[in-house]
PDB file of C-alpha atoms in Angstrom:
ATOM      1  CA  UNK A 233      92.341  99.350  66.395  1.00  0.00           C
ATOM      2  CA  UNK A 234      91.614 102.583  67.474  1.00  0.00           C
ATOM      3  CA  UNK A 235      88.234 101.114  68.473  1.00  0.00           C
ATOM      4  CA  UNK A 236      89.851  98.624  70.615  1.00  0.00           C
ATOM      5  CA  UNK A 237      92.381 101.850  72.129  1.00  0.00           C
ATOM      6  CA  UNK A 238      89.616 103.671  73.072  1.00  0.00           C
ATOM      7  CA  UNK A 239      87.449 100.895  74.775  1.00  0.00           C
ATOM      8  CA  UNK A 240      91.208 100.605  76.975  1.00  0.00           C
ATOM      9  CA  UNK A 241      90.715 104.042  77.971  1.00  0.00           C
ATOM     10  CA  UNK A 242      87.075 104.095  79.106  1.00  0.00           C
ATOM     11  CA  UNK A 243      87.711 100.586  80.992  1.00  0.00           C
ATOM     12  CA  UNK A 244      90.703 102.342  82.727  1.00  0.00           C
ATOM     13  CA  UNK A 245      89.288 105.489  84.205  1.00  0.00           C
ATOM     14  CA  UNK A 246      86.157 103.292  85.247  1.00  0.00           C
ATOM     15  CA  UNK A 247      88.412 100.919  87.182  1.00  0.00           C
ATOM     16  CA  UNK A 248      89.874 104.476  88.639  1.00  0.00           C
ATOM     17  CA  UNK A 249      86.248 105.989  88.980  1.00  0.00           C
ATOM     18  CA  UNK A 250      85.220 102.955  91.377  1.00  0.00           C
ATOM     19  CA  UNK A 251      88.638 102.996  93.275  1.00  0.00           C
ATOM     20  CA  UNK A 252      88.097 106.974  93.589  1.00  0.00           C
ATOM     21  CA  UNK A 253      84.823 106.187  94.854  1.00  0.00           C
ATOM     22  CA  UNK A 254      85.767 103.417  97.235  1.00  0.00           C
ATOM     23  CA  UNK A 255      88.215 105.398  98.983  1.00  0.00           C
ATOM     24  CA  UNK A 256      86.097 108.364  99.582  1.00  0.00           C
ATOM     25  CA  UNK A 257      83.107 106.033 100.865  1.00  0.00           C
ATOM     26  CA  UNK A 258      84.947 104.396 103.293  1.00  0.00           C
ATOM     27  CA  UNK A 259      85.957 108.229 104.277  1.00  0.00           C
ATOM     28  CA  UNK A 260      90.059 107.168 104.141  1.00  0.00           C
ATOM     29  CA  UNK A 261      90.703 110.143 101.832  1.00  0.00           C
ATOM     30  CA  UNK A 262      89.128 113.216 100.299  1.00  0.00           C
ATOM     31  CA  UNK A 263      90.357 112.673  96.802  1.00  0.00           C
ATOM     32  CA  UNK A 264      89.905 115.711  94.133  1.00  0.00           C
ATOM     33  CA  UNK A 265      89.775 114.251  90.815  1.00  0.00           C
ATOM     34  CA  UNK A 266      91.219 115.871  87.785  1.00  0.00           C
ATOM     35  CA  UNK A 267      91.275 114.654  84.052  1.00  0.00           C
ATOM     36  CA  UNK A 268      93.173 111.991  83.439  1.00  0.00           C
ATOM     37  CA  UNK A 269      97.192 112.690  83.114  1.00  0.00           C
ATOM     38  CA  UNK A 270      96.652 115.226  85.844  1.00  0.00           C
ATOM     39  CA  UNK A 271      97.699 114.857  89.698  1.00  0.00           C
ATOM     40  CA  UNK A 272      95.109 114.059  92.321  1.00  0.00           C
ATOM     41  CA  UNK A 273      95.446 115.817  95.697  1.00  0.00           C
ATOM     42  CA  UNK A 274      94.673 114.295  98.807  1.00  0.00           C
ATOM     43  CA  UNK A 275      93.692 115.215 101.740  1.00  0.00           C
ATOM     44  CA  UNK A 276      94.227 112.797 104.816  1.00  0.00           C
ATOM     45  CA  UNK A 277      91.497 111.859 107.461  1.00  0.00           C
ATOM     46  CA  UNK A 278      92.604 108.234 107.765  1.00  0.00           C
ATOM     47  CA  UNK A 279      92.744 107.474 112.026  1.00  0.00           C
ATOM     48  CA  UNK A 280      95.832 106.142 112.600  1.00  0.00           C
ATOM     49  CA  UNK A 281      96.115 102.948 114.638  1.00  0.00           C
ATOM     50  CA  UNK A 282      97.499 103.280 117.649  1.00  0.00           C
ATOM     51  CA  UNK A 283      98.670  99.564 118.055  1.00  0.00           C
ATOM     52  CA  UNK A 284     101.359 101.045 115.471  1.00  0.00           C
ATOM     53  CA  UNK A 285     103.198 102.165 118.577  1.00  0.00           C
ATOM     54  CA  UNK A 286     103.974  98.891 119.661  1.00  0.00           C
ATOM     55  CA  UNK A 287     106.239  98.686 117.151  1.00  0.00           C
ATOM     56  CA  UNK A 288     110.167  99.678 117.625  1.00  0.00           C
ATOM     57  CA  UNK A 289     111.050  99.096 114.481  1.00  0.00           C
ATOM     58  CA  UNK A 290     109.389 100.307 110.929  1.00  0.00           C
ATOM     59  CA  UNK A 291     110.169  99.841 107.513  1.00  0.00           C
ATOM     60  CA  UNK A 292     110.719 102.824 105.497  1.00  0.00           C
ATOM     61  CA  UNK A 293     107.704 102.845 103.781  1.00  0.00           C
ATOM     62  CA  UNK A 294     105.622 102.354 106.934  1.00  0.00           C
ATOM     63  CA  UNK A 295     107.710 105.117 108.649  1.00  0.00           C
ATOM     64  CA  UNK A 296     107.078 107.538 105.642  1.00  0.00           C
ATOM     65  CA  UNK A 297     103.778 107.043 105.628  1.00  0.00           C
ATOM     66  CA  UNK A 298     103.374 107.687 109.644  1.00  0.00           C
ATOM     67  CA  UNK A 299     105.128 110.664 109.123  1.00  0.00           C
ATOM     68  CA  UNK A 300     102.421 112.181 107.178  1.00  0.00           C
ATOM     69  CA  UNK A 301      99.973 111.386 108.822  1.00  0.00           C
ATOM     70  CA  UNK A 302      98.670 107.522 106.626  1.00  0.00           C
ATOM     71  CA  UNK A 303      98.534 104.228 108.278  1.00  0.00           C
ATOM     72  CA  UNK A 304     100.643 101.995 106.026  1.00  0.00           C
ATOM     73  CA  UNK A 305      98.060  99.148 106.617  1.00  0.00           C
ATOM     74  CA  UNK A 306      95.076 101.245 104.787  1.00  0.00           C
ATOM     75  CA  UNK A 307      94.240 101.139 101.169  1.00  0.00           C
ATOM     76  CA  UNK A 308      96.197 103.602 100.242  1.00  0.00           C
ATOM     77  CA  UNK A 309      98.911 103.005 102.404  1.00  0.00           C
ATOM     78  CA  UNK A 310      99.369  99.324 101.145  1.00  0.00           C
ATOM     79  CA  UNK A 311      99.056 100.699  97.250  1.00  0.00           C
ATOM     80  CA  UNK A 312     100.685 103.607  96.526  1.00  0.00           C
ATOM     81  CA  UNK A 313     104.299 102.490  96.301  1.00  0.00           C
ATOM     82  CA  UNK A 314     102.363 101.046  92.759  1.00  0.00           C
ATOM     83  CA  UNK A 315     100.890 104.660  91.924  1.00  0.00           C
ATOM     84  CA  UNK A 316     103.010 107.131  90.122  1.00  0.00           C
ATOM     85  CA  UNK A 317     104.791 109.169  92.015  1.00  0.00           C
ATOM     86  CA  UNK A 318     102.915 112.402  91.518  1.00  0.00           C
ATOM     87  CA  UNK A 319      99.469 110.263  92.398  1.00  0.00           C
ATOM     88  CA  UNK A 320     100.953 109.322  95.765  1.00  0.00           C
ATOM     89  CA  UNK A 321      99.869 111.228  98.990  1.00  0.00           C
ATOM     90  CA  UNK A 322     101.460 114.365  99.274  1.00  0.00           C
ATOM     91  CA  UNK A 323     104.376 114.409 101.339  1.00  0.00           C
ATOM     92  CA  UNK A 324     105.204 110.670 101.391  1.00  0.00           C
ATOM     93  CA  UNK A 325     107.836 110.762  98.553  1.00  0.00           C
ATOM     94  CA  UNK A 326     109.630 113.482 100.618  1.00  0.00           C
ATOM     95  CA  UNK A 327     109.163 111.687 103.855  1.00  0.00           C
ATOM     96  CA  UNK A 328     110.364 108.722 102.235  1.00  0.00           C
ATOM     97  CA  UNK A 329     113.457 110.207 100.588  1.00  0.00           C
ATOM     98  CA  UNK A 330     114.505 112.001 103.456  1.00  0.00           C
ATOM     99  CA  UNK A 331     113.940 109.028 105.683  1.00  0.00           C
ATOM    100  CA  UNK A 332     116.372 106.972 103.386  1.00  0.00           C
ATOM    101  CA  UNK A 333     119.029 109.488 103.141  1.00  0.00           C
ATOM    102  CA  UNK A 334     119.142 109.490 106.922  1.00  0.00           C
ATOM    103  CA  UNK A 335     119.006 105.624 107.067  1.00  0.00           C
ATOM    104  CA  UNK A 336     121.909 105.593 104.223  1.00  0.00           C
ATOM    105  CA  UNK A 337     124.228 108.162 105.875  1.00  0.00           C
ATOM    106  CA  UNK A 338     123.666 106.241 109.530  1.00  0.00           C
ATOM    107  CA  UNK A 339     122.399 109.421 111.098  1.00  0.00           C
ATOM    108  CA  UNK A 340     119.032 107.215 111.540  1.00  0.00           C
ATOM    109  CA  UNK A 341     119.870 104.000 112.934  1.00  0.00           C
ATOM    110  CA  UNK A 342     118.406 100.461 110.897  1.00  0.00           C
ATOM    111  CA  UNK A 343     119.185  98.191 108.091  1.00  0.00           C
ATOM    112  CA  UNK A 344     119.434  98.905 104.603  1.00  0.00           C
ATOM    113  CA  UNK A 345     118.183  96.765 101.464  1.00  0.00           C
ATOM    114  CA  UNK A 346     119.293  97.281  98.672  1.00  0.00           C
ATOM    115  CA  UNK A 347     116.660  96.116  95.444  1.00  0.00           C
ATOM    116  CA  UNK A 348     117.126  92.798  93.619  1.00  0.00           C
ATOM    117  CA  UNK A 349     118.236  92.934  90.253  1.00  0.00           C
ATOM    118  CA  UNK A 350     117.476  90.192  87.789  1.00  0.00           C
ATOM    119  CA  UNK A 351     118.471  89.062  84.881  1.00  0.00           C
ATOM    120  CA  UNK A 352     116.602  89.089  81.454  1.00  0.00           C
ATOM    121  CA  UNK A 353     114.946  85.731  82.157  1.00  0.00           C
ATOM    122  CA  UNK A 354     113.760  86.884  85.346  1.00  0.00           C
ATOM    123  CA  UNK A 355     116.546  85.188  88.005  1.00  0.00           C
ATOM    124  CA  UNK A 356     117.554  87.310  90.747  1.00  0.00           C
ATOM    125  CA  UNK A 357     121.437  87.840  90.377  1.00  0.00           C
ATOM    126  CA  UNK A 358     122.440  90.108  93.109  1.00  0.00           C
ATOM    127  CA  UNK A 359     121.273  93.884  93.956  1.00  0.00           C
ATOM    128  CA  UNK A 360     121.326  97.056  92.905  1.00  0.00           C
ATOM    129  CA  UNK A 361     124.281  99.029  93.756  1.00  0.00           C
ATOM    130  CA  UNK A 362     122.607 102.336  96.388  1.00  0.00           C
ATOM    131  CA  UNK A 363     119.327 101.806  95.890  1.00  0.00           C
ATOM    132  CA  UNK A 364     117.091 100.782  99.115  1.00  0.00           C
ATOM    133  CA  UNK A 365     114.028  98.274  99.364  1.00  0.00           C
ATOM    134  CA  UNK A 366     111.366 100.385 101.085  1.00  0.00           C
ATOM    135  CA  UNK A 367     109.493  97.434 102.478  1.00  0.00           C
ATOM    136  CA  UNK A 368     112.927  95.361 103.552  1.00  0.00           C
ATOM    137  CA  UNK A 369     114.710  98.305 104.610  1.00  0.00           C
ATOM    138  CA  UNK A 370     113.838  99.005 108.352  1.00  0.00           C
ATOM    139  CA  UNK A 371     114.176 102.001 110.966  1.00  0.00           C
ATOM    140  CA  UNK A 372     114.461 102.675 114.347  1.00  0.00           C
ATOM    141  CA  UNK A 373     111.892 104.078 116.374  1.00  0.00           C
ATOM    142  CA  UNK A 374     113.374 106.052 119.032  1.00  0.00           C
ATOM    143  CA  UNK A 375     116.093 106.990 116.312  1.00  0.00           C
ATOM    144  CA  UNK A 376     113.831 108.081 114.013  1.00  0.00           C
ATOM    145  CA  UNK A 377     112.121 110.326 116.581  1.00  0.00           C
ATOM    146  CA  UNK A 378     115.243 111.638 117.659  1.00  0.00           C
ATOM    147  CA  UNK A 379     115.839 112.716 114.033  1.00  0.00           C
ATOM    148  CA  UNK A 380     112.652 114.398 112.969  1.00  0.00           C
ATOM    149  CA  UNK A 381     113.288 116.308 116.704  1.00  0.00           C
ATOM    150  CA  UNK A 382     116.654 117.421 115.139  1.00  0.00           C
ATOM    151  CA  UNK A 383     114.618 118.593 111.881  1.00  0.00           C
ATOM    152  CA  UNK A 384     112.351 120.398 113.679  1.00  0.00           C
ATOM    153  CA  UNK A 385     109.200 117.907 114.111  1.00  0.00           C
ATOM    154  CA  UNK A 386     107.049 118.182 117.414  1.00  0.00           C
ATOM    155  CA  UNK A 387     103.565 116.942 116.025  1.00  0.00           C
ATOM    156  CA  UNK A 388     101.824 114.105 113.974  1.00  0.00           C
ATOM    157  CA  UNK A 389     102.108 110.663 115.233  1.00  0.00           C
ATOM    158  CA  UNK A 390     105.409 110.207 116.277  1.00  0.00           C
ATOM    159  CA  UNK A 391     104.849 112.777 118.744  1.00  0.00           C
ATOM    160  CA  UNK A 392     101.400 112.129 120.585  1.00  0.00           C
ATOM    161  CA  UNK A 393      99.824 114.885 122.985  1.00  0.00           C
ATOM    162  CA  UNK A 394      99.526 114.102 126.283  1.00  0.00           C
ATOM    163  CA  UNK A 395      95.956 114.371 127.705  1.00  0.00           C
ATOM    164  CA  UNK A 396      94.339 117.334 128.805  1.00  0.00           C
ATOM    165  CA  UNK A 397      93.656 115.241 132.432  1.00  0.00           C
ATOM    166  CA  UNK A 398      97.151 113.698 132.536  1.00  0.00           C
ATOM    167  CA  UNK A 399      98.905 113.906 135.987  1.00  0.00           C
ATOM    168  CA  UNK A 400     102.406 116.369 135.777  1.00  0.00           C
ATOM    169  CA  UNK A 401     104.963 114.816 136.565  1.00  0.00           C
ATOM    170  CA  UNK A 402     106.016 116.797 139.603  1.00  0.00           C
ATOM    171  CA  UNK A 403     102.290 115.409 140.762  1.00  0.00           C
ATOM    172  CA  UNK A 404     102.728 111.727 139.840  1.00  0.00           C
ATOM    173  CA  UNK A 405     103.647 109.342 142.382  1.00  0.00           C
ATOM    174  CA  UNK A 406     105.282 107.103 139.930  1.00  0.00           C
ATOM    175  CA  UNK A 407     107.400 109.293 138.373  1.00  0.00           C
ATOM    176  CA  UNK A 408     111.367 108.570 139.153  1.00  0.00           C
ATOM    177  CA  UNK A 409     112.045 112.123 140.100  1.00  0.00           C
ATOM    178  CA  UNK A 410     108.617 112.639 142.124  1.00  0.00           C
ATOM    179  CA  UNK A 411     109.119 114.451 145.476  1.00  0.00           C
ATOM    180  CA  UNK A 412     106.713 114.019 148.003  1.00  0.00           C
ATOM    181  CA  UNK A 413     107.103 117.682 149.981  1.00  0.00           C
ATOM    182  CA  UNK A 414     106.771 119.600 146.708  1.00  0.00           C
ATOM    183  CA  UNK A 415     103.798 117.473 145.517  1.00  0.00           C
ATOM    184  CA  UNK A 416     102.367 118.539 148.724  1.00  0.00           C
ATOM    185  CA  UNK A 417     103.102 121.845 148.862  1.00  0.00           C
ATOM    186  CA  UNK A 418     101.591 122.314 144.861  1.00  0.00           C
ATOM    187  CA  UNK A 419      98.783 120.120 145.757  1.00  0.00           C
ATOM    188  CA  UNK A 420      98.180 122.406 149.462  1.00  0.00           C
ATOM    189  CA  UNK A 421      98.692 125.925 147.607  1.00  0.00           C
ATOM    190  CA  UNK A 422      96.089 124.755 145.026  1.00  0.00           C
ATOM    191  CA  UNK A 423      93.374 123.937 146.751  1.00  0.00           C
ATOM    192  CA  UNK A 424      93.334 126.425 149.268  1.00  0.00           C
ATOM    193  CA  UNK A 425      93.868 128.988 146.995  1.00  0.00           C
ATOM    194  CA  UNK A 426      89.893 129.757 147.411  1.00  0.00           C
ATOM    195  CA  UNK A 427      90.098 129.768 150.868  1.00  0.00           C
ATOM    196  CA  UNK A 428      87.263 132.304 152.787  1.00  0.00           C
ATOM    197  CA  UNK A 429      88.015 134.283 156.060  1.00  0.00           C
ATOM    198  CA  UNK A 430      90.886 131.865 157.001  1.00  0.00           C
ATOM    199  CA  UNK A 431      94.813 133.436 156.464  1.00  0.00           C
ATOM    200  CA  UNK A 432      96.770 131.864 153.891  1.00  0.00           C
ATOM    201  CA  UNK A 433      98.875 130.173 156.250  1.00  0.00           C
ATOM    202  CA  UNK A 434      96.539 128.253 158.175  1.00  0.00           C
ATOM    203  CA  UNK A 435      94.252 127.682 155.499  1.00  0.00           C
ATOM    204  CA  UNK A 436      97.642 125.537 154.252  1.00  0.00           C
ATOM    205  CA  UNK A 437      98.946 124.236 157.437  1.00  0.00           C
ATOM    206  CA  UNK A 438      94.455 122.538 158.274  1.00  0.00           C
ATOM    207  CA  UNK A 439      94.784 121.041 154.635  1.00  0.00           C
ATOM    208  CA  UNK A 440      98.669 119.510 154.825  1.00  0.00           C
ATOM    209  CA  UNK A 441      97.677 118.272 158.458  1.00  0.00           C
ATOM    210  CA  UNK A 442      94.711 116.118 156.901  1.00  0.00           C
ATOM    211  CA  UNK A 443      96.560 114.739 154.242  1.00  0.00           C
ATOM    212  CA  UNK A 444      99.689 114.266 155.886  1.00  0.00           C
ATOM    213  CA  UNK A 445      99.894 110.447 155.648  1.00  0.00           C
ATOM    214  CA  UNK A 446      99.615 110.710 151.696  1.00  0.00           C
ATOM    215  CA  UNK A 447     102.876 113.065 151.605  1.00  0.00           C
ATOM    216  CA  UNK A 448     104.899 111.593 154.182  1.00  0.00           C
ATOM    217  CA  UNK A 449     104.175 114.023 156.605  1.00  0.00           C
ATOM    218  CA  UNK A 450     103.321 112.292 159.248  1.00  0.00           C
ATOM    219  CA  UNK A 451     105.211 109.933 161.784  1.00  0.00           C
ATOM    220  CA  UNK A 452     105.388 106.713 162.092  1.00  0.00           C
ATOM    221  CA  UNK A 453     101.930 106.356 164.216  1.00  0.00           C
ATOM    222  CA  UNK A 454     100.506 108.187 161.294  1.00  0.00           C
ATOM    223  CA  UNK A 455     100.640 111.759 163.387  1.00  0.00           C
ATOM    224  CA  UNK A 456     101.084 114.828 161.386  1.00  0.00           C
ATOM    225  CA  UNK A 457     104.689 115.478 162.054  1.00  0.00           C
ATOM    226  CA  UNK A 458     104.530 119.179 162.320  1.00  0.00           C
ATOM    227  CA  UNK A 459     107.700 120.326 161.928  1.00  0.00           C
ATOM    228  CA  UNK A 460     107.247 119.084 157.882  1.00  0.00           C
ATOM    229  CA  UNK A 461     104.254 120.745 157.870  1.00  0.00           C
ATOM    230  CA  UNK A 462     105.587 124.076 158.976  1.00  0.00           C
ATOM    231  CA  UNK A 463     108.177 123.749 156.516  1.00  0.00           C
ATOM    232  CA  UNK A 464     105.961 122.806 153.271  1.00  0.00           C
ATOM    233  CA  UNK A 465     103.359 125.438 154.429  1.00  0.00           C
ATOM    234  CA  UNK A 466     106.565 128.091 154.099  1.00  0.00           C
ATOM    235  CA  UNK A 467     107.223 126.973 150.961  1.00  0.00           C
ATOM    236  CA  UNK A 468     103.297 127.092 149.639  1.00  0.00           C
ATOM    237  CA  UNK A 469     102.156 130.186 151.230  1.00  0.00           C
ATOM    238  CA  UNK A 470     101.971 133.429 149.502  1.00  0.00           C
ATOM    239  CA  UNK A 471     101.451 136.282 151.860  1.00  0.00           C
TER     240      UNK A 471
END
């Protein structure tokens, strides 16, 4: 018997050996093992995908897992609802309780499922009162962002970093609010702002006169309508 225990054992922490070594080959996780019983820490260098954002709503467990940084379709993202709690990532259970607190209390919007319950012959005869199906359970996006803003949250992937050569949007043609004098007048003051042996003044007035069509300041012949000109120089100049 205790033969048969012990063979158990060994077969058991070589089927967690090879998953250990799985993950860390594929380069998912950094995973610091500990003797068995004791919790493994993680560290997280999964990319997440971003096709993820083309989705408005989540289920608990995928938004949980966003939030700290996992993407619920990786290895360890798909298993660890079957781990023990302490062997899941760090983070997630938090993430995932606070998540369905929010979802509970309506301050996220979303739908709530509760668990099946069964009976002893395994028939499902209802639910159980309060609890919440991570996987059926689902979340808004924008109202989930809108509550980790409210908690304090302005990184991970929820909140994505523009890039370093993105367009203000004071500069941006598309933009709803964009206004074509001011865009010429930033544009004008920086790149004259090197300007040699020419005043300030007309260094701005030679550069809005060449690129008057592309701000609206020019008439309808495509003539630099000076009057404009004179006014966004004003605004631009700074002697």
């Amino acid at each position: 018997m205790a033969h048969t225990i012990g063979a158990s054992v060994d077969a058991a922490r070589r089927q967690a050996g090879v998953f250990c070594e799985r993950v860390q080959r594929r380069g998912a996780w950094n995973v610091v093992s500990r003797p068995c019983g004791e919790q493994m820490l993680y560290e997280n260098e999964v990319e997440i995908s971003n096709y993820w954002r083309l989705c408005d709503s989540l289920s608990v467990r995928q938004a949980a897992l966003l939030v700290i940084g996992e993407d619920p379709a990786s290895e360890v993202g798909t298993y660890c609802e079957s781990w023990r709690p302490s062997d899941r990532p760090r983070g997630y259970e938090a993430a995932k309780q606070g998540i369905g607190n929010a979802l509970s209390l309506g301050t996220i919007e979303g739908r709530q499922v509760e668990q099946p319950q069964f009976d002893p012959v395994g028939t499902q005869v209802g639910t159980i009162p309060g609890s919440l199906d991570v996987d059926l359970s689902t979340v808004d996006r924008h109202s989930l962002v809108k509550w980790l803003t409210r908690r304090g949250f302005r990184s991970g992937f929820f909140f994505p970093e523009a890039p370093a050569s993105a367009v203000p949007g004071y500069l941006d043609p598309l933009n709803e609010r964009y206004a074509p004098k001011l865009a010429a007048a930033v544009e004008a003051w920086l790149a004259t702002g090197g300007s040699i042996g020419k005043p300030p003044r007309q260094a701005l007035v030679i550069w809005l006169r060449e690129h008057a069509v592309k701000f609206g300041l020019s008439d309808a012949e495509g003539m630099p309508n000076e009057a404009e000109i004179d006014q966004t120089a004003t605004v631009a100049v700074w002697q």
